[in-house]
Short mmCIF file of C-alpha atoms in Angstrom, two decimals:
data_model
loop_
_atom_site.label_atom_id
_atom_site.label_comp_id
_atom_site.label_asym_id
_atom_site.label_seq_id
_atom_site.Cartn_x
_atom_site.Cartn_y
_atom_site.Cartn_z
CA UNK A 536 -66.91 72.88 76.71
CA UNK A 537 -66.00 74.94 73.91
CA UNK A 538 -65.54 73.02 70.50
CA UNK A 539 -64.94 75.48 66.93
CA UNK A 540 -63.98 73.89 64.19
CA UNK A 541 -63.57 70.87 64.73
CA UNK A 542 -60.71 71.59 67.28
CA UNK A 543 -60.16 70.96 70.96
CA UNK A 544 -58.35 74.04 72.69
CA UNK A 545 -57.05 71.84 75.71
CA UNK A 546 -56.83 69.01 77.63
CA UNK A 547 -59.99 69.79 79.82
CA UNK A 548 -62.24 69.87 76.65
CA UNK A 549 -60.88 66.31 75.37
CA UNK A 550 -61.68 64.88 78.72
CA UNK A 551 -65.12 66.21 79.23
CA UNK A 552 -65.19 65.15 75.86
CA UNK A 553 -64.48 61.54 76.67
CA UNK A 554 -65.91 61.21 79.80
CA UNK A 555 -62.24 60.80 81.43
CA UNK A 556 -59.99 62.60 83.81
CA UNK A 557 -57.30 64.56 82.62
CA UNK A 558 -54.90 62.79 84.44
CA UNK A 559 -56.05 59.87 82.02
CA UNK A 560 -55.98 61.48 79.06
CA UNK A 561 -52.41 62.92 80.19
CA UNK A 562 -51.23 59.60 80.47
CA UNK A 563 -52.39 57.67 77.06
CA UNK A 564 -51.01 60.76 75.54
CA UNK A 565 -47.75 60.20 76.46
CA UNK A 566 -47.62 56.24 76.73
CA UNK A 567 -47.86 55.75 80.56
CA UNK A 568 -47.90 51.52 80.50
CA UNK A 569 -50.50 51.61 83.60
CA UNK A 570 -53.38 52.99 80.40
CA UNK A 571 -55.17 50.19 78.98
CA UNK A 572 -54.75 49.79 74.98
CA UNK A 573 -58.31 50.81 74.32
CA UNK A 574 -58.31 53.60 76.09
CA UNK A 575 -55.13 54.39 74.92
CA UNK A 576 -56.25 54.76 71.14
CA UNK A 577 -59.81 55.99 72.06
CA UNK A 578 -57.87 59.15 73.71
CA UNK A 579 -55.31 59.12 70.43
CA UNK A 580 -57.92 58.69 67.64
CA UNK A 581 -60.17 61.53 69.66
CA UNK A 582 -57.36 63.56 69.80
CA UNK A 583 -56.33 63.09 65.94
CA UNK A 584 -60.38 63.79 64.94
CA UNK A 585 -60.24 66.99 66.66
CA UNK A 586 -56.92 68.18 66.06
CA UNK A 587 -55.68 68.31 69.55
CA UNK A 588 -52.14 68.39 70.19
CA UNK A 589 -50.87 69.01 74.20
CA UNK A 590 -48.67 71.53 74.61
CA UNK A 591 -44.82 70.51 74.50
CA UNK A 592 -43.76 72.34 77.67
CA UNK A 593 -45.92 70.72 79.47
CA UNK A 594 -45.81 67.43 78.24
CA UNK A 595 -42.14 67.64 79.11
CA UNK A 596 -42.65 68.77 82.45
CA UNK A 597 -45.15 66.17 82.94
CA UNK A 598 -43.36 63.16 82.18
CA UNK A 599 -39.78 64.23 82.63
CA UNK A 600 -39.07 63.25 78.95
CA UNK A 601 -37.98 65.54 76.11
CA UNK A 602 -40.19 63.60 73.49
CA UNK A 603 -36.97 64.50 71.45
CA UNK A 604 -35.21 62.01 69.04
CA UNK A 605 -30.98 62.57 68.63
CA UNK A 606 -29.20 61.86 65.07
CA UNK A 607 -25.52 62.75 65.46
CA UNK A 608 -23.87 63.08 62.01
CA UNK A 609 -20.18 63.61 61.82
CA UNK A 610 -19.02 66.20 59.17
CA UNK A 611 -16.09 63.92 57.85
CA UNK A 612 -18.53 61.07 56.47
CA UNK A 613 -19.70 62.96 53.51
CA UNK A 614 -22.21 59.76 52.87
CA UNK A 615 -24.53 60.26 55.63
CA UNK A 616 -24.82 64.09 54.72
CA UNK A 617 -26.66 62.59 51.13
CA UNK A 618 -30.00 61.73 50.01
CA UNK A 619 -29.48 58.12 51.23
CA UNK A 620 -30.02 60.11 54.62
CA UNK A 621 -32.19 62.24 53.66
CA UNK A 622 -34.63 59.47 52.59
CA UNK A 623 -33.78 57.74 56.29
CA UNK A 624 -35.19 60.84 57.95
CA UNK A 625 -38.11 60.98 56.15
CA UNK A 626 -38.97 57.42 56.93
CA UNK A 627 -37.89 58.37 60.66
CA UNK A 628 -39.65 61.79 60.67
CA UNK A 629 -43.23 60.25 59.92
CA UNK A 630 -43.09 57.82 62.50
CA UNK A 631 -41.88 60.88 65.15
CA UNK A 632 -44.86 62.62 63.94
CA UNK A 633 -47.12 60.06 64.58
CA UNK A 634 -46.13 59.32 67.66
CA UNK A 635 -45.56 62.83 69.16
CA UNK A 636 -41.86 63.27 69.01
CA UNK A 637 -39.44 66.02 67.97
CA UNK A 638 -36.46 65.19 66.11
CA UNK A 639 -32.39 66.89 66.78
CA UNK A 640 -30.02 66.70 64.02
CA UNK A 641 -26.51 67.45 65.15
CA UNK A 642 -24.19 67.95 62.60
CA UNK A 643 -20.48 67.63 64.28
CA UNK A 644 -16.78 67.19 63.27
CA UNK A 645 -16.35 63.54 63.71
CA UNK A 646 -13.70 63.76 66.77
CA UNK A 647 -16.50 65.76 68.98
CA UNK A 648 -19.35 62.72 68.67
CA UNK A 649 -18.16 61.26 72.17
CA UNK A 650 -18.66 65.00 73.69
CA UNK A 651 -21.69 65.45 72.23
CA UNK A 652 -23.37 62.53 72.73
CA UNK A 653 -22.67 62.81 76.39
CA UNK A 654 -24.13 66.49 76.65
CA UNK A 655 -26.98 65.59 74.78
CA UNK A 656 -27.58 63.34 77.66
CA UNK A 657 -26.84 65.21 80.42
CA UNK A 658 -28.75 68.27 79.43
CA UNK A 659 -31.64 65.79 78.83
CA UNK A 660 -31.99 67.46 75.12
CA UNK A 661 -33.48 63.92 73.74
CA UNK A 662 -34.69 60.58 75.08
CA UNK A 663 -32.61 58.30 72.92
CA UNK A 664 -30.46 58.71 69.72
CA UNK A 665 -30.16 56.49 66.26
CA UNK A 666 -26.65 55.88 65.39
CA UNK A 667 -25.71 55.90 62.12
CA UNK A 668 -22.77 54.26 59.82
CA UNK A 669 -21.81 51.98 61.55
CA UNK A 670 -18.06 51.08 61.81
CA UNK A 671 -15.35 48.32 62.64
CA UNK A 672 -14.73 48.39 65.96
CA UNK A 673 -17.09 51.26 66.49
CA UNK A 674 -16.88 52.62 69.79
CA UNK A 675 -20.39 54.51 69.86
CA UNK A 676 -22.15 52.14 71.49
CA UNK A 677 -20.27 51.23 74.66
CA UNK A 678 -20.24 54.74 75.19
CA UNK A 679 -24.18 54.61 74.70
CA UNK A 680 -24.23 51.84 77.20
CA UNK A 681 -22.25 53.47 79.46
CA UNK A 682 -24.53 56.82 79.45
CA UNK A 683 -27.29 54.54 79.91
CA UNK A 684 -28.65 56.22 76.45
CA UNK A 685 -31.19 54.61 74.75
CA UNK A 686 -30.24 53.75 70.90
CA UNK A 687 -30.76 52.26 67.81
CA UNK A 688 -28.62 51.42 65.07
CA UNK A 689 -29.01 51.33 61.50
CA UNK A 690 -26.70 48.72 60.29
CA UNK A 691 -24.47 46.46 62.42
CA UNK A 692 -21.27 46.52 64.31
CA UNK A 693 -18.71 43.49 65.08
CA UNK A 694 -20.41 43.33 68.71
CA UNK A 695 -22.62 40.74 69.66
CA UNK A 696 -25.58 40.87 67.73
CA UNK A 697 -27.63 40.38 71.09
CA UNK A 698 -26.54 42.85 73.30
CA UNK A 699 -28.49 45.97 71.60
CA UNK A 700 -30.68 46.99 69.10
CA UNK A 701 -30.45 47.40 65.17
CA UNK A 702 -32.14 47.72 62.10
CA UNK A 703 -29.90 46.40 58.95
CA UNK A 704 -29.97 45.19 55.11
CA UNK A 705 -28.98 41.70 54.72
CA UNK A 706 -26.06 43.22 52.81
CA UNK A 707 -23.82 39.94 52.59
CA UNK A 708 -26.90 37.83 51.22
CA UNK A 709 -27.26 40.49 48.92
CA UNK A 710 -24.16 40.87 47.56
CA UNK A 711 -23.63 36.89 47.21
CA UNK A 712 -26.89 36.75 45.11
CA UNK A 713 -26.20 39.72 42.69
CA UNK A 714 -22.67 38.01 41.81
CA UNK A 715 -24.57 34.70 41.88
CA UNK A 716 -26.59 36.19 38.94
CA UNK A 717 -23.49 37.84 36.98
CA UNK A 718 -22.08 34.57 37.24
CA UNK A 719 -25.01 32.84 35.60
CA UNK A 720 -25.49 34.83 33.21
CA UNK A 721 -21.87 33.80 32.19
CA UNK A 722 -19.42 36.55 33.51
CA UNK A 723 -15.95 35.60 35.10
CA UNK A 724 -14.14 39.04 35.34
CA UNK A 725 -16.69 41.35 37.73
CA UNK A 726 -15.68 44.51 39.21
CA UNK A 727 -16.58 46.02 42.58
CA UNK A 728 -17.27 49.69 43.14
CA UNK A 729 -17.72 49.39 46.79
CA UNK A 730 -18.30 52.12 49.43
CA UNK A 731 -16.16 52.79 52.12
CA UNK A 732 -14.77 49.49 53.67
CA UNK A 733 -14.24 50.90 57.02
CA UNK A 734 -17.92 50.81 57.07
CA UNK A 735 -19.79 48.11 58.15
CA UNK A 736 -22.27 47.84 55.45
CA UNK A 737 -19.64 48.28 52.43
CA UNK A 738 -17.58 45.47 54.16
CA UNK A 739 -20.35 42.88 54.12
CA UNK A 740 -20.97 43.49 50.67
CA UNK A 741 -17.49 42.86 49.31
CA UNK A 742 -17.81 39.70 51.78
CA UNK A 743 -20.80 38.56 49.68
CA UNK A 744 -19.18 39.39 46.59
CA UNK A 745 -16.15 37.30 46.95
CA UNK A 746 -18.05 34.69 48.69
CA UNK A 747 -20.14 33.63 45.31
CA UNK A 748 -16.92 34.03 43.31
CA UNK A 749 -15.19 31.69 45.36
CA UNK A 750 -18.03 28.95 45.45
CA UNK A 751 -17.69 29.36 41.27
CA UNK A 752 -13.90 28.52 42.12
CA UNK A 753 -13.04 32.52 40.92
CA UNK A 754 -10.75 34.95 43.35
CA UNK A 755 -11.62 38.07 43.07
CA UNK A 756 -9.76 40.67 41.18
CA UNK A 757 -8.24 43.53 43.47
CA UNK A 758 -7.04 45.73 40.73
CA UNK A 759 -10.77 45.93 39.42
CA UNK A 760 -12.25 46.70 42.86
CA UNK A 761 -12.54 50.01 44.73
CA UNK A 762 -13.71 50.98 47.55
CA UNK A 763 -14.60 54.66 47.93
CA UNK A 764 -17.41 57.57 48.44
CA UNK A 765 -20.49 56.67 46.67
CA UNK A 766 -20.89 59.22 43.77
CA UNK A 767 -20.66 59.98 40.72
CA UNK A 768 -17.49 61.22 39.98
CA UNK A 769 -15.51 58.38 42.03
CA UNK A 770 -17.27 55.48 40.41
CA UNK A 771 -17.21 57.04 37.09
CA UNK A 772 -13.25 57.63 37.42
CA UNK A 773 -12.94 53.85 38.62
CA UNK A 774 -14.92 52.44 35.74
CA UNK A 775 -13.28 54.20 33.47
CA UNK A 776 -10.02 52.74 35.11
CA UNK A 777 -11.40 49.69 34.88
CA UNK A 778 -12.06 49.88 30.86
CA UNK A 779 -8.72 51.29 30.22
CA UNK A 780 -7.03 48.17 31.76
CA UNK A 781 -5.04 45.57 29.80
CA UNK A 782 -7.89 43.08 30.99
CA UNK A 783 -11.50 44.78 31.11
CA UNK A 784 -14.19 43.48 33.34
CA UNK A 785 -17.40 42.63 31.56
CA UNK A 786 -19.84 43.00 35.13
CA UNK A 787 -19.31 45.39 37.73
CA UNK A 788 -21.27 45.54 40.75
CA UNK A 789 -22.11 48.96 42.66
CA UNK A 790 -23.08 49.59 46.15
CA UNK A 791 -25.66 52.77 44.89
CA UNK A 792 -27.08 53.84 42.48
CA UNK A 793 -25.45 57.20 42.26
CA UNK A 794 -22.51 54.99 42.09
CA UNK A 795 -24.34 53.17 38.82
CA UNK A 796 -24.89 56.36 37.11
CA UNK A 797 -21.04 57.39 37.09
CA UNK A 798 -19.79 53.52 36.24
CA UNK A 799 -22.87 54.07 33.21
CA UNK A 800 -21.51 57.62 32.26
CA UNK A 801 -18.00 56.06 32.04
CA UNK A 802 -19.26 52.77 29.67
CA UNK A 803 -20.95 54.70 27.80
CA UNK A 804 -18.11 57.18 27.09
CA UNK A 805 -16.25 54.12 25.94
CA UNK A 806 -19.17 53.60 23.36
CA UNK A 807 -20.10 50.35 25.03
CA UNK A 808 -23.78 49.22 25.08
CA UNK A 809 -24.75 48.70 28.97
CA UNK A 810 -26.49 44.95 29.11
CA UNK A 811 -24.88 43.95 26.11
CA UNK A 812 -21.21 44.71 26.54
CA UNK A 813 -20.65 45.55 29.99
CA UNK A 814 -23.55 44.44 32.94
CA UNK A 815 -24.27 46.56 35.60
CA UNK A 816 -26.09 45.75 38.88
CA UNK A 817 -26.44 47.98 42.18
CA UNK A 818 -27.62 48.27 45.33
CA UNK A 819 -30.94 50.66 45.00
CA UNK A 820 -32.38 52.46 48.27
CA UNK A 821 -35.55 53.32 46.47
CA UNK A 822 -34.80 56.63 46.52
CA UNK A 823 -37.77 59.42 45.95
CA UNK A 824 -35.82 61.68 43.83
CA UNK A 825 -34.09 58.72 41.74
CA UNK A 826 -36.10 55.88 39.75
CA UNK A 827 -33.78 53.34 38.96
CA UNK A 828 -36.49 50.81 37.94
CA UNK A 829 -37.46 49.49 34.43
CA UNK A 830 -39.69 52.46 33.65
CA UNK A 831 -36.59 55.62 35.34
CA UNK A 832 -32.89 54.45 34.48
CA UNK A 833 -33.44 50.46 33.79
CA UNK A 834 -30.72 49.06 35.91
CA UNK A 835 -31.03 45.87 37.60
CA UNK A 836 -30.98 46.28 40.98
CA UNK A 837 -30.71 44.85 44.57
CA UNK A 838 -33.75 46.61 46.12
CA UNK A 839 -34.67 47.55 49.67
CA UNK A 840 -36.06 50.37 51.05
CA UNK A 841 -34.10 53.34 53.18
CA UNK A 842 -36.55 55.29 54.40
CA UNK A 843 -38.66 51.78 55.61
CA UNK A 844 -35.40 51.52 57.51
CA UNK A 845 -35.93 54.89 59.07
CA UNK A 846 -39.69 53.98 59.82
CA UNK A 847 -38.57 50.54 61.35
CA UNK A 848 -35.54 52.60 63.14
CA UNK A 849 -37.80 54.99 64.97
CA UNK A 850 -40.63 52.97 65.98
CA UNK A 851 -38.02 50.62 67.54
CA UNK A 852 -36.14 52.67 69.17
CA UNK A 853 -39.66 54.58 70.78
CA UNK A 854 -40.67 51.31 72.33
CA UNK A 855 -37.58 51.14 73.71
CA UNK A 856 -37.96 54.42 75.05
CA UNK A 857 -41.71 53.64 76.04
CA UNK A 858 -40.64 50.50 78.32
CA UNK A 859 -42.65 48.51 75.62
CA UNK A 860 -42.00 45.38 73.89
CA UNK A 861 -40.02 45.44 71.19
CA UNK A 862 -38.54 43.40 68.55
CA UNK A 863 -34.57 43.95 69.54
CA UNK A 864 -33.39 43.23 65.76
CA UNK A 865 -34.78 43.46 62.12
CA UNK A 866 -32.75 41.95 59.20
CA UNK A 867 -34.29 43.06 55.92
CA UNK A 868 -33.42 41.26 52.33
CA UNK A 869 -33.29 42.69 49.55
CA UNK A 870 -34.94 41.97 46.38
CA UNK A 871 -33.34 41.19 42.92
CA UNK A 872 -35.26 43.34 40.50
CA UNK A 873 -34.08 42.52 36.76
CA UNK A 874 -33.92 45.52 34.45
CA UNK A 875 -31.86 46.56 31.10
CA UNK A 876 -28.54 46.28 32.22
CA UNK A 877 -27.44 42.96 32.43
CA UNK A 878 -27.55 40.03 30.39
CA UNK A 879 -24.60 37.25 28.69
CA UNK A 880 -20.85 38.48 28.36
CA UNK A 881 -20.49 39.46 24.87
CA UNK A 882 -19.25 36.55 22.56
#
């Protein structure tokens, strides 16, 4: 046996190593079910110590499987090609790593998903796929049964919420409890900068919205609600819509907080005090680049965590792949975090 460095060369080594065949070690490796647990992560935390990694060819021509994880992004949904995806992968990417898996992003016009989810499958290029955005009546995943394809999805569709496998954000709850507070605090004209309302996410939210106006006996407003891309320059163009209107609102609610900063840009611009003249809450993905807490941008916020989606996304959908148990559905909430920019209607 030849050890330098701290690293094992091959699989040979790590079984003389361990006192096991290679057949074994072969197996825990790659998450054969007949491998007890304990041997199982004696092999893995060996392994890890001594920096072995088995050869990807092989591994696929040993089990069959292309230890490959599919994300199919369609071009027209400029949204999922943003840093609220790019924080998903990295949650996603880690657990891959971990776990020994490689990771295909295919970037396609939004017609082609059907053909390229079904060559992804038949040229066996990955083991399962993660869909993403969800939408009404989405069609992705009967075509995902149909292939026989294992999958994941982050969010919800209008199926049965028992008949496959997701990872969402309680977004009505969260919605309802935001406006809850606005209302509270005294406001009775709140705006909505929504996402897109073809999506399912964006669609639950407005549902929560109007849902805790209505139980204050309010009807919400549609000429102070949008639904749109979540950027900058759309929320800052329907703000400052908003504030030019015969009958301002004094709350708005936003599904980001990229969609914050532009309905910010345009109160300020209209020399209006944020938390003292016009509230502001929003939906915050904790994302890396963007602090949007008390001590980065102050907003008060509706706070889960993207790229703990991604990590709950990927580990699901690996047991799945794995033949191991799995917990079919996680519903996250999301946490009111005051900050700076809300408080009373002014006087």
């Amino acid at each position: 046996m030849c050890i330098a460095g701290g690293f094992v060369a091959n699989l040979k080594e790590l079984a003389e190593m361990l006192g096991l065949s290679q057949t074994t070690i072969s197996r825990a490796l790659n998450g054969y079910p007949e491998v007890s647990e304990d041997t199982r992560q004696r092999v893995i935390a060996a392994a890890d110590q001594h920096n072995y990694r088995p050869n990807s060819s092989a591994r696929r021509l040993a089990t069959g499987k292309a230890r490959t994880i599919g994300h199919v992004v369609p071009i027209s949904h400029h949204d999922m090609i943003n840093p609220h995806f790019s924080d998903f992968i990295a949650g996603a990417g880690a657990v891959y790593s971990q776990r020994g898996y490689d990771m295909l992003i295919t970037v396609v016009e939004a017609a082609r998903q059907a053909d390229t989810y079904r060559s992804l499958h038949r040229d066996r290029r990955v083991d399962g796929v993660i869909l993403h955005g969800p939408v009404v009546n989405d069609p992705r995943p009967d075509l995902l049964d149909e292939l026989g394809l294992p999958y994941v999805v982050h969010g919800r569709t209008l199926r049965d919420e028992t008949s496959y496998h997701w990872v969402d954000v309680n977004n009505f709850r969260s919605f309802r409890r935001a406006t809850r507070h606005l209302l509270e605090l005294g406001h009775r004209r709140i705006a909505l900068i929504n996402g897109w309302e073809n999506m399912m996410f964006a669609r639950r939210r407005r549902e929560g919205f109007e849902a805790a106006l209505a139980e204050a006996g309010l009807t919400a407003d549609p000429s102070i609600m949008v639904a749109d891309e979540m950027i900058d320059p759309t929320a800052y163009a329907a703000m400052k819509r908003f504030l030019d209107s015969p009958s301002p609102p004094t709350a708005v609610m936003c599904s980001s907080v990229l969609s914050a900063l532009g309905a910010l840009r345009a109160i300020r611009e209209h020399r209006l005090e944020p938390g003292r003249e016009v509230s502001v809450i929003c939906h915050d993905d904790r994302l890396s680049f963007l602090d949007a807490s008390g001590d980065g941008l102050g907003l008060t916020t509706m706070r889960s965590g993207i790229r703990e989606a991604g990590s709950h996304c990927a580990n699901m959908l690996i047991d799945l792949i794995e033949g191991r148990q799995t917990v079919p559905h996680i519903l996250l909430e999301a946490e009111l975090v005051a900050g700076r920019t809300t408080g009373p209607p002014p006087s």
